[in-house]
């Protein structure tokens, strides 16, 4: 199991993830990041113009994926 982190960029500020989550593969971590983005987008009070992005980082801090929450559209990098 490896630790992955999911900081969230919202309204020009980054909310750090100091704890992270353990996953058996990067693919599972990316799927979790997508679920976090879907959950944010489904919140009725979510501002879809906020430019929110969920970022998936591995334990070394390397970005392995990102999910743009705006409009619920998927955009992986």
Short mmCIF file of C-alpha atoms in Angstrom, two decimals:
data_model
loop_
_atom_site.label_atom_id
_atom_site.label_comp_id
_atom_site.label_asym_id
_atom_site.label_seq_id
_atom_site.Cartn_x
_atom_site.Cartn_y
_atom_site.Cartn_z
CA UNK A 1 0.00 0.00 0.00
CA UNK A 2 1.20 3.48 -0.84
CA UNK A 3 0.05 6.83 0.47
CA UNK A 4 -1.52 9.37 -1.88
CA UNK A 5 -2.57 12.93 -1.14
CA UNK A 6 -5.53 14.90 -2.48
CA UNK A 7 -5.05 18.66 -2.10
CA UNK A 8 -7.90 20.78 -3.43
CA UNK A 9 -7.40 24.07 -5.26
CA UNK A 10 -10.48 26.28 -4.78
CA UNK A 11 -11.06 30.00 -5.36
CA UNK A 12 -7.34 30.62 -5.87
CA UNK A 13 -6.24 28.86 -2.69
CA UNK A 14 -4.93 25.36 -2.04
CA UNK A 15 -6.35 23.28 0.78
CA UNK A 16 -3.54 20.88 1.67
CA UNK A 17 -4.11 17.22 2.47
CA UNK A 18 -1.73 16.45 5.32
CA UNK A 19 -2.99 12.92 5.99
CA UNK A 20 -3.64 11.31 2.61
CA UNK A 21 -5.06 7.85 1.98
CA UNK A 22 -3.52 4.42 1.41
CA UNK A 23 -4.15 2.63 -1.91
CA UNK A 24 -2.73 -0.46 -3.57
CA UNK A 25 -2.16 1.34 -6.88
CA UNK A 26 -2.04 4.77 -8.47
CA UNK A 27 -5.11 3.82 -10.52
CA UNK A 28 -7.15 3.34 -7.35
CA UNK A 29 -5.92 6.68 -6.02
CA UNK A 30 -6.93 8.39 -9.26
CA UNK A 31 -10.38 6.79 -9.02
CA UNK A 32 -10.69 8.10 -5.46
CA UNK A 33 -9.70 11.60 -6.62
CA UNK A 34 -12.45 11.41 -9.24
CA UNK A 35 -14.95 10.41 -6.57
CA UNK A 36 -13.91 13.37 -4.39
CA UNK A 37 -14.43 15.70 -7.38
CA UNK A 38 -17.87 14.19 -8.09
CA UNK A 39 -18.85 14.61 -4.46
CA UNK A 40 -17.83 18.27 -4.52
CA UNK A 41 -19.70 18.87 -7.80
CA UNK A 42 -22.85 17.24 -6.45
CA UNK A 43 -23.04 19.58 -3.45
CA UNK A 44 -26.02 21.88 -4.15
CA UNK A 45 -24.14 24.80 -2.59
CA UNK A 46 -21.00 24.27 -4.70
CA UNK A 47 -20.04 27.28 -6.84
CA UNK A 48 -19.26 25.81 -10.27
CA UNK A 49 -17.38 28.99 -11.20
CA UNK A 50 -14.88 28.59 -8.33
CA UNK A 51 -12.28 26.82 -10.50
CA UNK A 52 -11.99 23.90 -8.10
CA UNK A 53 -9.46 21.17 -8.91
CA UNK A 54 -8.73 17.95 -7.02
CA UNK A 55 -5.06 17.01 -7.40
CA UNK A 56 -3.68 13.51 -6.82
CA UNK A 57 -0.11 13.37 -5.50
CA UNK A 58 2.00 10.32 -4.76
CA UNK A 59 4.06 10.01 -1.57
CA UNK A 60 7.02 11.83 -3.16
CA UNK A 61 4.79 14.81 -4.02
CA UNK A 62 4.65 14.10 -7.76
CA UNK A 63 1.34 14.96 -9.40
CA UNK A 64 -0.19 11.92 -11.06
CA UNK A 65 -3.64 13.29 -11.93
CA UNK A 66 -6.02 16.18 -11.50
CA UNK A 67 -9.75 16.54 -11.80
CA UNK A 68 -11.42 19.82 -12.67
CA UNK A 69 -14.67 20.06 -10.72
CA UNK A 70 -16.11 22.96 -12.72
CA UNK A 71 -19.30 21.85 -14.37
CA UNK A 72 -18.56 18.27 -13.35
CA UNK A 73 -16.48 17.75 -16.50
CA UNK A 74 -13.53 15.38 -16.41
CA UNK A 75 -10.08 16.70 -17.32
CA UNK A 76 -7.11 14.56 -16.29
CA UNK A 77 -3.55 15.75 -16.68
#
